[in-house]
């Protein structure tokens, strides 16, 4: 199936058509700067622009940095507050005229990694952690997603963990790799103590620099860098559309 995958982030909105059977991009991705303020209407217009760029009238899978339930945004930690409560599926369908699905961005990246990347054929509990503006998490049990986990907001050192250990904090505070690695280590240790996962996959833009910080982590849980890097959100958003459509079909056939 061909689905236009679109990853909506705080700084950029990126999209490309994806072959969901192989996870391959069918064209070079298009990136447009996220409009500021990133209101629902402004972002929806950018999504339409990306669809037009590919002359797209087929299905679209979008990833957004928020909890998404039945197409509606339930949180807005790293996205304009105007998104709270908005039915993103209805809004984006109206703007683009295409069928749309919406999923949390970390869940999307996790989907992509579990299907085509570092989590392929991995059983047990796999936790994908995306380190970027915030911290996103995706939980997979024997390959099945437990959606909207939001573990980036666990309390660490008396504060919201993502405000202490996200990649954006390293950049803003100009932390050395060593210092930041210690923070990431403390964060993963927290996850480890509560979940005892079988594998951590570290994603987000910084994962391409994994050599600078992953070897410094002292955890006993195996940790691997994401393989799909920048494309995970796009691929995963497209996969999620496919997945949702199949589930809807199953529900219909069960009556
Ligand atoms: C949001 C999550 C998102 C993560 C990464 C967090 O602040 O609450 O929904 O997955 O950032 O973008």
CSV table of C-alpha atoms in Angstrom, one decimal, residues 1-151:
chain,number,residue,atom,x,y,z
A,1,UNK,CA,0.0,0.0,0.0
A,2,UNK,CA,1.2,3.6,-0.7
A,3,UNK,CA,0.6,6.1,2.1
A,4,UNK,CA,1.9,9.6,2.4
A,5,UNK,CA,3.7,9.7,5.7
A,6,UNK,CA,4.0,13.1,7.4
A,7,UNK,CA,6.0,13.8,10.6
A,8,UNK,CA,4.9,17.0,12.3
A,9,UNK,CA,7.6,18.4,14.6
A,10,UNK,CA,8.3,21.6,16.4
A,11,UNK,CA,10.8,22.9,13.8
A,12,UNK,CA,10.0,21.0,10.6
A,13,UNK,CA,7.1,19.2,8.9
A,14,UNK,CA,8.4,16.4,6.8
A,15,UNK,CA,6.7,14.0,4.4
A,16,UNK,CA,7.2,11.4,1.7
A,17,UNK,CA,5.1,8.7,0.1
A,18,UNK,CA,5.9,5.3,1.6
A,19,UNK,CA,5.5,1.8,0.4
A,20,UNK,CA,4.2,0.2,3.6
A,21,UNK,CA,5.2,-3.3,2.6
A,22,UNK,CA,8.9,-2.5,2.3
A,23,UNK,CA,9.1,0.7,4.5
A,24,UNK,CA,10.9,2.4,1.6
A,25,UNK,CA,10.3,6.1,0.7
A,26,UNK,CA,9.0,6.3,-2.9
A,27,UNK,CA,10.3,9.8,-3.4
A,28,UNK,CA,12.7,12.3,-1.8
A,29,UNK,CA,11.2,13.7,1.4
A,30,UNK,CA,9.8,17.2,1.4
A,31,UNK,CA,10.5,19.4,4.5
A,32,UNK,CA,8.8,22.7,5.3
A,33,UNK,CA,9.5,24.7,8.4
A,34,UNK,CA,6.8,24.5,11.0
A,35,UNK,CA,4.8,27.7,10.9
A,36,UNK,CA,5.0,29.9,14.0
A,37,UNK,CA,2.8,29.9,15.9
A,38,UNK,CA,2.1,26.3,15.0
A,39,UNK,CA,-1.7,26.7,15.3
A,40,UNK,CA,-3.9,23.8,14.1
A,41,UNK,CA,-5.0,25.8,11.0
A,42,UNK,CA,-1.4,26.8,10.0
A,43,UNK,CA,-0.1,23.3,10.4
A,44,UNK,CA,-3.0,21.8,8.5
A,45,UNK,CA,-2.2,24.2,5.6
A,46,UNK,CA,1.4,23.0,5.6
A,47,UNK,CA,0.3,19.4,5.5
A,48,UNK,CA,-1.9,20.3,2.5
A,49,UNK,CA,1.2,22.0,0.9
A,50,UNK,CA,3.2,18.7,1.3
A,51,UNK,CA,0.3,16.7,-0.1
A,52,UNK,CA,0.2,19.1,-3.1
A,53,UNK,CA,3.9,18.8,-3.6
A,54,UNK,CA,3.5,15.1,-4.2
A,55,UNK,CA,0.2,15.7,-6.1
A,56,UNK,CA,-1.3,13.3,-3.6
A,57,UNK,CA,-4.9,12.2,-3.3
A,58,UNK,CA,-4.3,8.9,-1.5
A,59,UNK,CA,-4.3,8.2,2.2
A,60,UNK,CA,-2.1,10.2,4.6
A,61,UNK,CA,-0.7,9.1,7.9
A,62,UNK,CA,0.4,11.9,10.3
A,63,UNK,CA,2.6,11.8,13.4
A,64,UNK,CA,2.2,14.5,16.0
A,65,UNK,CA,4.0,15.2,19.4
A,66,UNK,CA,0.9,14.5,21.5
A,67,UNK,CA,-1.4,11.9,23.0
A,68,UNK,CA,-3.9,11.0,20.3
A,69,UNK,CA,-7.1,9.2,21.1
A,70,UNK,CA,-9.7,8.6,18.3
A,71,UNK,CA,-8.0,11.3,16.2
A,72,UNK,CA,-8.3,13.9,19.0
A,73,UNK,CA,-5.2,15.5,20.7
A,74,UNK,CA,-5.4,15.0,24.5
A,75,UNK,CA,-2.1,16.7,25.5
A,76,UNK,CA,0.0,19.6,24.1
A,77,UNK,CA,3.4,19.5,25.9
A,78,UNK,CA,5.6,20.4,22.9
A,79,UNK,CA,3.0,21.8,20.5
A,80,UNK,CA,0.8,25.0,20.5
A,81,UNK,CA,-1.8,24.8,23.2
A,82,UNK,CA,-4.5,25.5,20.6
A,83,UNK,CA,-4.2,21.8,19.6
A,84,UNK,CA,-5.7,20.6,22.9
A,85,UNK,CA,-9.0,18.8,22.2
A,86,UNK,CA,-8.7,19.3,18.4
A,87,UNK,CA,-9.9,16.4,16.2
A,88,UNK,CA,-6.8,16.4,14.1
A,89,UNK,CA,-8.1,13.7,11.7
A,90,UNK,CA,-11.2,15.7,10.9
A,91,UNK,CA,-9.2,18.9,10.5
A,92,UNK,CA,-6.5,17.4,8.2
A,93,UNK,CA,-9.1,15.5,6.1
A,94,UNK,CA,-10.9,18.7,5.5
A,95,UNK,CA,-7.8,20.6,4.5
A,96,UNK,CA,-6.4,17.9,2.2
A,97,UNK,CA,-9.5,16.1,1.0
A,98,UNK,CA,-7.6,12.8,1.7
A,99,UNK,CA,-8.3,10.1,4.2
A,100,UNK,CA,-6.1,10.7,7.2
A,101,UNK,CA,-4.9,8.9,10.4
A,102,UNK,CA,-3.0,10.5,13.2
A,103,UNK,CA,-0.6,8.9,15.8
A,104,UNK,CA,1.8,10.0,18.5
A,105,UNK,CA,5.2,10.8,17.0
A,106,UNK,CA,7.2,8.4,19.2
A,107,UNK,CA,4.7,5.6,18.6
A,108,UNK,CA,5.2,6.2,14.9
A,109,UNK,CA,9.0,6.1,15.1
A,110,UNK,CA,8.6,3.0,17.2
A,111,UNK,CA,6.4,1.3,14.6
A,112,UNK,CA,9.0,2.0,11.9
A,113,UNK,CA,11.9,0.6,14.0
A,114,UNK,CA,9.9,-2.5,15.0
A,115,UNK,CA,9.0,-3.3,11.4
A,116,UNK,CA,12.1,-2.3,9.5
A,117,UNK,CA,14.8,-1.1,11.9
A,118,UNK,CA,16.5,-1.9,15.2
A,119,UNK,CA,13.5,-3.6,16.7
A,120,UNK,CA,12.8,-6.1,14.0
A,121,UNK,CA,11.9,-9.6,15.3
A,122,UNK,CA,12.5,-8.5,18.9
A,123,UNK,CA,10.3,-10.1,21.4
A,124,UNK,CA,9.6,-9.2,25.0
A,125,UNK,CA,9.3,-5.5,26.1
A,126,UNK,CA,11.0,-3.1,23.8
A,127,UNK,CA,11.0,0.6,24.7
A,128,UNK,CA,11.8,3.2,22.0
A,129,UNK,CA,13.0,6.5,23.4
A,130,UNK,CA,13.2,9.5,21.1
A,131,UNK,CA,15.5,12.3,22.3
A,132,UNK,CA,14.7,15.6,20.7
A,133,UNK,CA,12.8,18.8,21.7
A,134,UNK,CA,11.1,16.6,24.3
A,135,UNK,CA,11.4,12.9,25.2
A,136,UNK,CA,9.0,10.5,23.5
A,137,UNK,CA,8.5,6.9,24.3
A,138,UNK,CA,6.9,3.9,22.6
A,139,UNK,CA,6.3,0.6,24.3
A,140,UNK,CA,6.1,-2.7,22.4
A,141,UNK,CA,5.2,-6.0,24.0
A,142,UNK,CA,6.0,-8.9,21.7
A,143,UNK,CA,5.8,-6.5,18.8
A,144,UNK,CA,2.4,-5.0,19.8
A,145,UNK,CA,2.3,-1.3,20.6
A,146,UNK,CA,0.9,0.0,23.9
A,147,UNK,CA,0.0,3.5,22.6
A,148,UNK,CA,0.5,6.9,24.1
A,149,UNK,CA,3.0,5.9,26.8
A,150,UNK,CA,4.3,9.5,27.6
A,151,UNK,CA,7.2,8.3,29.8
